[in-house]
Tab-separated table of C-alpha atoms in Angstrom:
chain	number	residue	atom	x	y	z
A	1	MET	CA	-14.183	4.788	-24.043
A	2	LYS	CA	-14.929	5.825	-20.454
A	3	PRO	CA	-12.395	6.729	-17.762
A	4	THR	CA	-13.286	3.610	-15.961
A	5	ASP	CA	-12.483	1.450	-18.955
A	6	ILE	CA	-8.884	2.924	-18.816
A	7	LEU	CA	-8.737	2.158	-15.047
A	8	LYS	CA	-9.930	-1.423	-15.740
A	9	ASP	CA	-7.232	-1.889	-18.354
A	10	GLU	CA	-4.579	-0.736	-15.838
A	11	HIS	CA	-6.193	-3.256	-13.433
A	12	ARG	CA	-5.286	-6.096	-15.881
A	13	VAL	CA	-1.538	-5.075	-15.933
A	14	ILE	CA	-1.531	-4.647	-12.130
A	15	LEU	CA	-3.117	-8.084	-11.749
A	16	LYS	CA	-0.381	-9.727	-13.865
A	17	ALA	CA	2.164	-7.929	-11.572
A	18	LEU	CA	0.426	-9.396	-8.599
A	19	ASP	CA	0.712	-12.861	-10.140
A	20	ILE	CA	4.434	-12.332	-10.594
A	21	ILE	CA	4.869	-11.108	-7.065
A	22	ASP	CA	3.112	-14.208	-5.715
A	23	PHE	CA	5.206	-16.412	-7.874
A	24	ILE	CA	8.371	-14.831	-6.724
A	25	SER	CA	7.326	-14.902	-3.190
A	26	GLU	CA	6.806	-18.648	-3.565
A	27	LEU	CA	10.291	-18.939	-5.064
A	28	VAL	CA	11.799	-16.913	-2.145
A	29	GLU	CA	10.039	-19.114	0.367
A	30	LYS	CA	11.189	-22.264	-1.321
A	31	GLY	CA	14.711	-20.987	-1.683
A	32	GLY	CA	14.283	-20.960	-5.540
A	33	SER	CA	16.332	-18.859	-7.964
A	34	TYR	CA	15.086	-15.297	-8.563
A	35	ALA	CA	16.681	-11.788	-9.116
A	36	VAL	CA	16.434	-9.359	-6.313
A	37	GLU	CA	16.697	-6.670	-8.913
A	38	ASP	CA	13.251	-8.007	-10.457
A	39	ILE	CA	11.640	-7.574	-7.060
A	40	ARG	CA	12.892	-3.991	-7.028
A	41	ARG	CA	11.575	-3.377	-10.419
A	42	LEU	CA	8.229	-4.717	-9.263
A	43	ILE	CA	8.233	-2.309	-6.336
A	44	ASP	CA	9.065	0.458	-8.664
A	45	PHE	CA	6.144	-0.573	-10.859
A	46	ILE	CA	3.883	-0.619	-7.871
A	47	ARG	CA	5.079	2.789	-6.603
A	48	ASN	CA	5.020	4.537	-9.942
A	49	PHE	CA	2.503	2.793	-12.274
A	50	ALA	CA	-0.029	1.484	-9.688
A	51	ASP	CA	0.193	4.158	-7.173
A	52	ARG	CA	1.548	7.541	-8.616
A	53	CYS	CA	-0.339	6.946	-11.887
A	54	HIS	CA	-3.339	4.800	-11.495
A	55	HIS	CA	-4.184	5.766	-7.864
A	56	ALA	CA	-3.575	9.253	-8.625
A	57	LYS	CA	-6.271	9.136	-11.396
A	58	GLU	CA	-8.604	7.638	-8.870
A	59	GLU	CA	-7.832	9.699	-5.817
A	60	ASN	CA	-7.423	13.074	-7.345
A	61	LEU	CA	-9.871	12.809	-10.277
A	62	LEU	CA	-12.300	10.144	-10.421
A	63	PHE	CA	-13.305	9.972	-6.720
A	64	LYS	CA	-13.421	13.851	-6.514
A	65	SER	CA	-15.644	13.843	-9.693
A	66	MET	CA	-17.972	11.247	-8.053
A	67	VAL	CA	-18.321	13.410	-4.992
A	68	GLU	CA	-19.166	16.478	-7.232
A	69	TYR	CA	-21.921	14.214	-8.737
A	70	GLY	CA	-23.341	13.344	-5.490
A	71	VAL	CA	-21.516	10.056	-4.369
A	72	PRO	CA	-20.644	10.467	-0.662
A	73	GLU	CA	-17.070	10.627	0.201
A	74	LYS	CA	-17.413	9.182	3.748
A	75	GLY	CA	-19.382	6.176	4.837
A	76	GLY	CA	-19.193	4.416	1.434
A	77	PRO	CA	-17.011	2.852	-1.238
A	78	ILE	CA	-14.876	5.881	-1.819
A	79	GLU	CA	-13.745	5.883	1.871
A	80	VAL	CA	-13.108	2.065	1.667
A	81	MET	CA	-10.990	2.447	-1.486
A	82	LEU	CA	-8.888	5.335	-0.006
A	83	TYR	CA	-8.251	3.259	3.198
A	84	GLU	CA	-7.256	0.378	1.178
A	85	HIS	CA	-4.864	2.424	-0.952
A	86	GLU	CA	-3.118	3.506	2.193
A	87	LEU	CA	-3.011	-0.119	3.599
A	88	GLY	CA	-1.423	-1.142	0.372
A	89	ARG	CA	1.202	1.616	0.544
A	90	LYS	CA	2.220	0.296	4.008
A	91	TYR	CA	2.685	-3.195	2.632
A	92	VAL	CA	4.722	-2.017	-0.167
A	93	LYS	CA	6.884	0.094	2.172
A	94	ASN	CA	7.408	-2.967	4.345
A	95	MET	CA	8.448	-5.081	1.398
A	96	GLU	CA	10.825	-2.467	0.369
A	97	LYS	CA	12.180	-2.139	3.869
A	98	ALA	CA	12.666	-5.879	3.988
A	99	LEU	CA	14.969	-5.731	1.000
A	100	ILE	CA	17.131	-2.746	2.087
A	101	ASP	CA	17.772	-3.640	5.746
A	102	LYS	CA	21.272	-4.749	6.483
A	103	THR	CA	19.923	-8.286	6.949
A	104	PRO	CA	17.093	-8.569	4.491
A	105	SER	CA	14.203	-10.277	6.126
A	106	VAL	CA	12.610	-12.926	3.682
A	107	VAL	CA	9.723	-13.596	6.114
A	108	THR	CA	8.818	-9.883	6.331
A	109	PHE	CA	9.041	-9.573	2.561
A	110	ILE	CA	6.980	-12.697	1.885
A	111	ASN	CA	4.352	-11.744	4.555
A	112	ASN	CA	3.865	-8.189	3.188
A	113	ALA	CA	3.991	-9.250	-0.505
A	114	ARG	CA	1.142	-11.787	0.294
A	115	LEU	CA	-0.885	-9.276	2.225
A	116	TYR	CA	-0.389	-6.769	-0.514
A	117	THR	CA	-1.379	-9.171	-3.418
A	118	SER	CA	-4.517	-10.331	-1.608
A	119	LEU	CA	-5.583	-6.872	-0.646
A	120	LEU	CA	-5.179	-5.612	-4.246
A	121	ARG	CA	-7.116	-8.575	-5.798
A	122	GLU	CA	-10.041	-7.955	-3.548
A	123	HIS	CA	-9.630	-4.127	-4.054
A	124	ILE	CA	-9.550	-4.347	-7.843
A	125	ASN	CA	-12.643	-6.645	-7.765
A	126	LYS	CA	-14.562	-4.077	-5.728
A	127	GLU	CA	-13.529	-1.299	-7.985
A	128	ASP	CA	-14.307	-3.118	-11.226
A	129	ASN	CA	-17.711	-4.474	-10.143
A	130	ILE	CA	-19.018	-1.909	-7.816
A	131	LEU	CA	-17.292	1.479	-7.650
A	132	TYR	CA	-16.795	2.085	-11.404
A	133	MET	CA	-20.373	1.060	-11.977
A	134	ILE	CA	-21.371	3.719	-9.418
A	135	ALA	CA	-19.092	6.252	-11.187
A	136	ASP	CA	-20.503	5.527	-14.676
A	137	MET	CA	-23.975	5.828	-13.382
A	138	HIS	CA	-23.384	9.239	-11.619
A	139	ILE	CA	-20.903	11.094	-13.866
A	140	ASP	CA	-22.527	12.405	-17.018
A	141	GLU	CA	-21.128	12.462	-20.564
A	142	GLU	CA	-19.312	15.959	-20.153
A	143	GLY	CA	-17.828	14.831	-16.876
A	144	GLN	CA	-16.573	11.613	-18.461
A	145	LYS	CA	-14.845	13.628	-21.292
A	146	THR	CA	-13.205	15.874	-18.890
A	147	LEU	CA	-12.039	13.014	-16.845
A	148	LEU	CA	-10.628	11.348	-19.972
A	149	LYS	CA	-8.568	14.478	-20.779
A	150	ARG	CA	-7.344	14.824	-17.284
A	151	PHE	CA	-6.251	11.194	-17.130
A	152	GLY	CA	-3.860	11.816	-19.983
A	153	GLU	CA	-2.535	14.852	-18.177
A	154	VAL	CA	-1.780	12.770	-14.970
A	155	GLU	CA	0.152	10.329	-17.099
A	156	LYS	CA	2.323	13.021	-18.525
A	157	GLU	CA	2.670	14.942	-15.281
A	158	GLU	CA	3.066	12.182	-12.853
A	159	ILE	CA	5.277	9.569	-14.638
A	160	GLY	CA	6.151	11.248	-17.950
A	161	GLU	CA	5.761	10.469	-21.671
A	162	GLY	CA	6.286	6.913	-22.613
A	163	VAL	CA	6.722	5.575	-19.134
A	164	HIS	CA	3.300	3.985	-18.971
A	165	GLU	CA	4.227	1.803	-21.964
A	166	ARG	CA	7.736	0.966	-20.484
A	167	TYR	CA	5.852	-0.319	-17.437
A	168	HIS	CA	3.530	-2.378	-19.588
A	169	ASN	CA	6.610	-3.820	-21.288
A	170	LEU	CA	8.239	-4.547	-18.023
A	171	ILE	CA	5.315	-6.626	-16.789
A	172	LYS	CA	5.137	-8.531	-20.152
A	173	SER	CA	8.772	-9.367	-20.002
A	174	MET	CA	8.531	-10.476	-16.281
A	175	GLU	CA	5.391	-12.478	-16.995
A	176	LYS	CA	7.265	-14.334	-19.732
A	177	LYS	CA	10.481	-14.785	-17.537
A	178	TYR	CA	8.604	-16.059	-14.382
A	179	LEU	CA	5.171	-17.282	-15.307
A	180	ILE	CA	5.838	-18.796	-18.714
A	181	ASP	CA	9.645	-19.668	-19.146
A	182	TYR	CA	10.528	-20.427	-15.506
A	183	LYS	CA	7.397	-22.677	-15.150
A	184	SER	CA	8.296	-24.361	-18.385
A	185	ASP	CA	11.991	-24.827	-17.397
A	186	ALA	CA	10.915	-26.161	-13.895
A	187	GLY	CA	8.541	-28.703	-15.546
A	188	CYS	CA	5.492	-27.476	-13.663
A	189	CYS	CA	2.038	-26.480	-14.799
């Protein structure tokens, strides 16, 4: 297994979370039933799983390794990915702020949620189909092994033992609640 395979697997979980965010945003917009605590859990997932763990592996390890192996940091895909990470953080901050203001702003939440999910879907597509291929072509076998080891260390240091699995389980349960059970109960697709 290559480090980029781990990142792609994490992308699958993040994409499920984006589907849930989109569905909840639609519910919010239509005045449907949802739990604000679920939105807070999704924001926590984004901040810790997607950003603190996944993006940390990319920014602090993969991208730096790519640069060491000759991929330019500026004027190419790495610079674009870093910019998009920052833009995503801004959208998440605005989503969170919309929830904690004295008068929560549904419009602000929905707009930022949609901007975030759209950005991340495109971002993930670019990473999976362009950036990671570049990484795999440039980083030799020894570099790949080192990255794999360091990825495990990031999980332990950044989010702690077992937390990765807890976030996987959270997304599975929310997927069931909103994308399977809720749709079934509502009689929709």
